XYZ file of C-alpha atoms in Angstrom:
198
model
C -201.442 -52.692 -190.280
C -199.561 -49.445 -189.691
C -198.186 -50.884 -186.433
C -196.931 -53.979 -188.489
C -195.093 -52.324 -191.043
C -191.673 -51.740 -191.552
C -189.564 -48.944 -192.667
C -188.654 -48.771 -196.182
C -185.119 -49.786 -197.095
C -182.370 -47.308 -197.203
C -181.790 -47.496 -200.807
C -183.838 -48.977 -203.480
C -184.156 -52.272 -205.255
C -181.681 -53.505 -207.704
C -182.060 -56.580 -209.837
C -178.824 -58.600 -209.896
C -177.637 -61.817 -211.322
C -175.084 -64.341 -209.726
C -172.621 -66.258 -211.700
C -170.326 -68.770 -210.611
C -166.445 -68.667 -211.940
C -163.102 -69.175 -211.493
C -160.088 -66.831 -211.915
C -157.748 -68.049 -214.442
C -153.840 -67.751 -214.858
C -154.241 -64.031 -215.198
C -156.270 -63.366 -211.778
C -159.298 -62.467 -213.918
C -162.787 -63.549 -214.241
C -164.609 -63.750 -217.301
C -168.060 -62.009 -217.223
C -170.045 -61.633 -220.323
C -167.084 -61.838 -222.714
C -165.128 -59.293 -220.605
C -162.517 -60.096 -218.170
C -162.490 -58.376 -214.540
C -159.487 -58.333 -212.018
C -159.624 -60.279 -208.636
C -156.845 -60.070 -205.952
C -154.115 -62.656 -207.420
C -154.361 -64.666 -204.287
C -157.552 -66.020 -205.668
C -155.915 -67.509 -208.834
C -157.645 -70.474 -209.733
C -160.680 -70.212 -206.767
C -164.048 -70.891 -207.318
C -165.998 -67.210 -207.216
C -169.277 -65.520 -207.288
C -170.100 -62.631 -209.672
C -173.251 -60.370 -208.882
C -174.004 -58.396 -212.144
C -176.266 -55.429 -211.643
C -177.188 -52.930 -214.566
C -173.921 -50.857 -213.868
C -171.334 -52.887 -211.794
C -169.387 -56.218 -211.514
C -168.978 -57.494 -207.869
C -166.899 -60.401 -207.111
C -167.508 -62.410 -203.964
C -165.199 -64.923 -202.560
C -166.629 -67.238 -199.273
C -169.516 -64.831 -199.089
C -167.269 -61.332 -198.764
C -166.735 -58.853 -201.784
C -163.293 -59.014 -202.991
C -163.665 -56.919 -206.156
C -166.027 -54.566 -207.721
C -165.867 -53.085 -210.838
C -168.073 -50.851 -213.374
C -169.421 -53.146 -215.696
C -167.824 -53.065 -219.540
C -169.395 -53.947 -222.766
C -166.100 -53.920 -224.094
C -165.981 -57.599 -225.434
C -162.558 -59.392 -224.699
C -160.705 -56.495 -222.796
C -159.455 -56.530 -219.420
C -160.498 -54.166 -216.590
C -157.881 -54.666 -214.394
C -157.396 -52.789 -210.597
C -153.524 -52.421 -210.355
C -153.975 -53.366 -206.511
C -155.055 -56.792 -208.021
C -151.648 -57.303 -209.541
C -148.992 -59.552 -207.650
C -145.865 -57.994 -206.466
C -143.476 -57.806 -209.728
C -145.628 -59.827 -211.528
C -144.835 -62.754 -209.744
C -145.672 -65.949 -212.300
C -148.361 -68.519 -210.958
C -148.165 -72.228 -211.380
C -144.725 -72.183 -213.573
C -146.859 -70.380 -216.646
C -144.394 -67.441 -217.771
C -144.375 -65.539 -221.115
C -141.244 -67.637 -222.004
C -143.098 -70.570 -221.337
C -145.796 -69.832 -223.297
C -143.262 -68.995 -226.124
C -141.924 -72.402 -225.998
C -145.298 -74.460 -225.836
C -146.341 -72.383 -228.849
C -142.727 -72.706 -230.629
C -144.123 -76.725 -230.664
C -146.714 -76.010 -232.854
C -144.801 -73.891 -235.193
C -143.589 -70.600 -236.281
C -146.984 -69.160 -236.991
C -148.299 -70.066 -233.564
C -145.494 -68.243 -232.235
C -145.738 -65.105 -233.997
C -149.392 -64.884 -233.229
C -148.762 -65.801 -229.584
C -145.885 -63.018 -229.322
C -148.349 -60.467 -231.212
C -150.818 -61.137 -228.301
C -148.460 -60.682 -225.547
C -147.146 -57.391 -227.081
C -150.688 -56.120 -227.530
C -151.814 -56.424 -223.954
C -150.694 -53.545 -221.293
C -149.520 -56.782 -218.863
C -148.634 -60.009 -220.807
C -150.565 -61.867 -217.907
C -153.765 -60.536 -219.669
C -152.953 -62.536 -222.973
C -151.789 -65.941 -221.152
C -155.373 -67.283 -221.261
C -156.072 -66.709 -224.599
C -152.173 -68.014 -225.974
C -152.744 -71.185 -223.923
C -156.068 -71.650 -225.484
C -154.651 -71.506 -229.107
C -151.808 -73.942 -227.765
C -154.298 -76.375 -226.528
C -156.416 -76.513 -230.134
C -153.431 -78.314 -231.606
C -154.739 -81.220 -229.480
C -158.015 -82.050 -230.973
C -157.082 -80.264 -234.831
C -153.476 -81.112 -234.896
C -150.335 -78.957 -235.264
C -150.666 -78.238 -239.114
C -154.145 -77.247 -239.019
C -153.370 -74.568 -236.136
C -150.452 -73.052 -237.979
C -152.473 -72.417 -240.710
C -155.255 -70.905 -238.528
C -152.827 -68.707 -236.755
C -151.113 -67.870 -240.137
C -154.593 -66.555 -241.358
C -155.703 -64.941 -238.119
C -152.162 -63.170 -238.146
C -152.909 -61.987 -241.763
C -156.458 -60.678 -241.074
C -155.210 -59.052 -237.522
C -157.308 -61.278 -235.558
C -155.405 -61.617 -232.583
C -157.659 -63.694 -230.329
C -158.349 -67.649 -229.396
C -161.648 -67.036 -230.257
C -160.808 -66.008 -233.821
C -158.295 -68.980 -234.283
C -160.949 -71.178 -232.943
C -163.723 -69.849 -235.578
C -161.274 -69.957 -238.268
C -160.627 -73.886 -237.538
C -164.341 -74.567 -236.810
C -165.527 -73.047 -239.935
C -162.657 -74.428 -242.264
C -161.223 -71.312 -243.345
C -157.738 -72.286 -242.542
C -157.681 -74.596 -245.494
C -158.969 -71.642 -248.243
C -156.619 -69.189 -249.178
C -158.098 -65.493 -249.269
C -158.962 -64.450 -252.882
C -156.562 -62.659 -254.904
C -157.465 -59.593 -256.512
C -157.777 -60.246 -260.495
C -155.227 -58.654 -262.640
C -155.488 -57.802 -266.099
C -157.840 -55.511 -267.994
C -161.533 -55.239 -267.204
C -164.045 -57.104 -269.099
C -164.616 -55.753 -272.586
C -168.440 -56.036 -274.010
C -170.449 -53.813 -276.340
C -173.165 -53.819 -273.425
C -170.840 -52.504 -270.841
C -170.832 -48.951 -271.038
C -167.483 -47.101 -269.679
C -166.919 -43.734 -268.402
C -167.128 -42.101 -272.257
C -170.699 -42.941 -272.337
C -171.483 -40.448 -269.407
C -169.382 -37.475 -270.897
């Protein structure tokens, strides 16, 4: 058998998974609730992500276009500055101002939440996906429900699309947070107060 044996590979075998993805308006692809940047020229293109234990590689037409250290941070962005467009050119007519205009059509609470999301990101483009998703929730749920959900999300500091969607799904926008009871504590002979323990 020895004459037929081939040399061992230069590197050991590494298990990898492949996922088909599409680059969003913010030139990032979502992989396991984390966003990885790709060159902005690949906006809206279908890509393949190769996942190993430590890396995420992005391929387009069989060529690797991006490589990132794999991250476990949910809903965060890993961005390579070279992937960003010069002076953040806007694509497909979507700008922060356009997103604000769309949010204003839904209502002031939606506008306030969108504003907070855009300000919380290092680059406003990283918040485009969440903001557009929140505005689009008005179609199936209605403006009033999205307004109430955005108000609740702002109150609890949940600045994400998934939070607003969850609030709507669980009808939490219809419930008000419990208010703390005011007035004296309950008095009863069977309830022992601080004096009992001294």
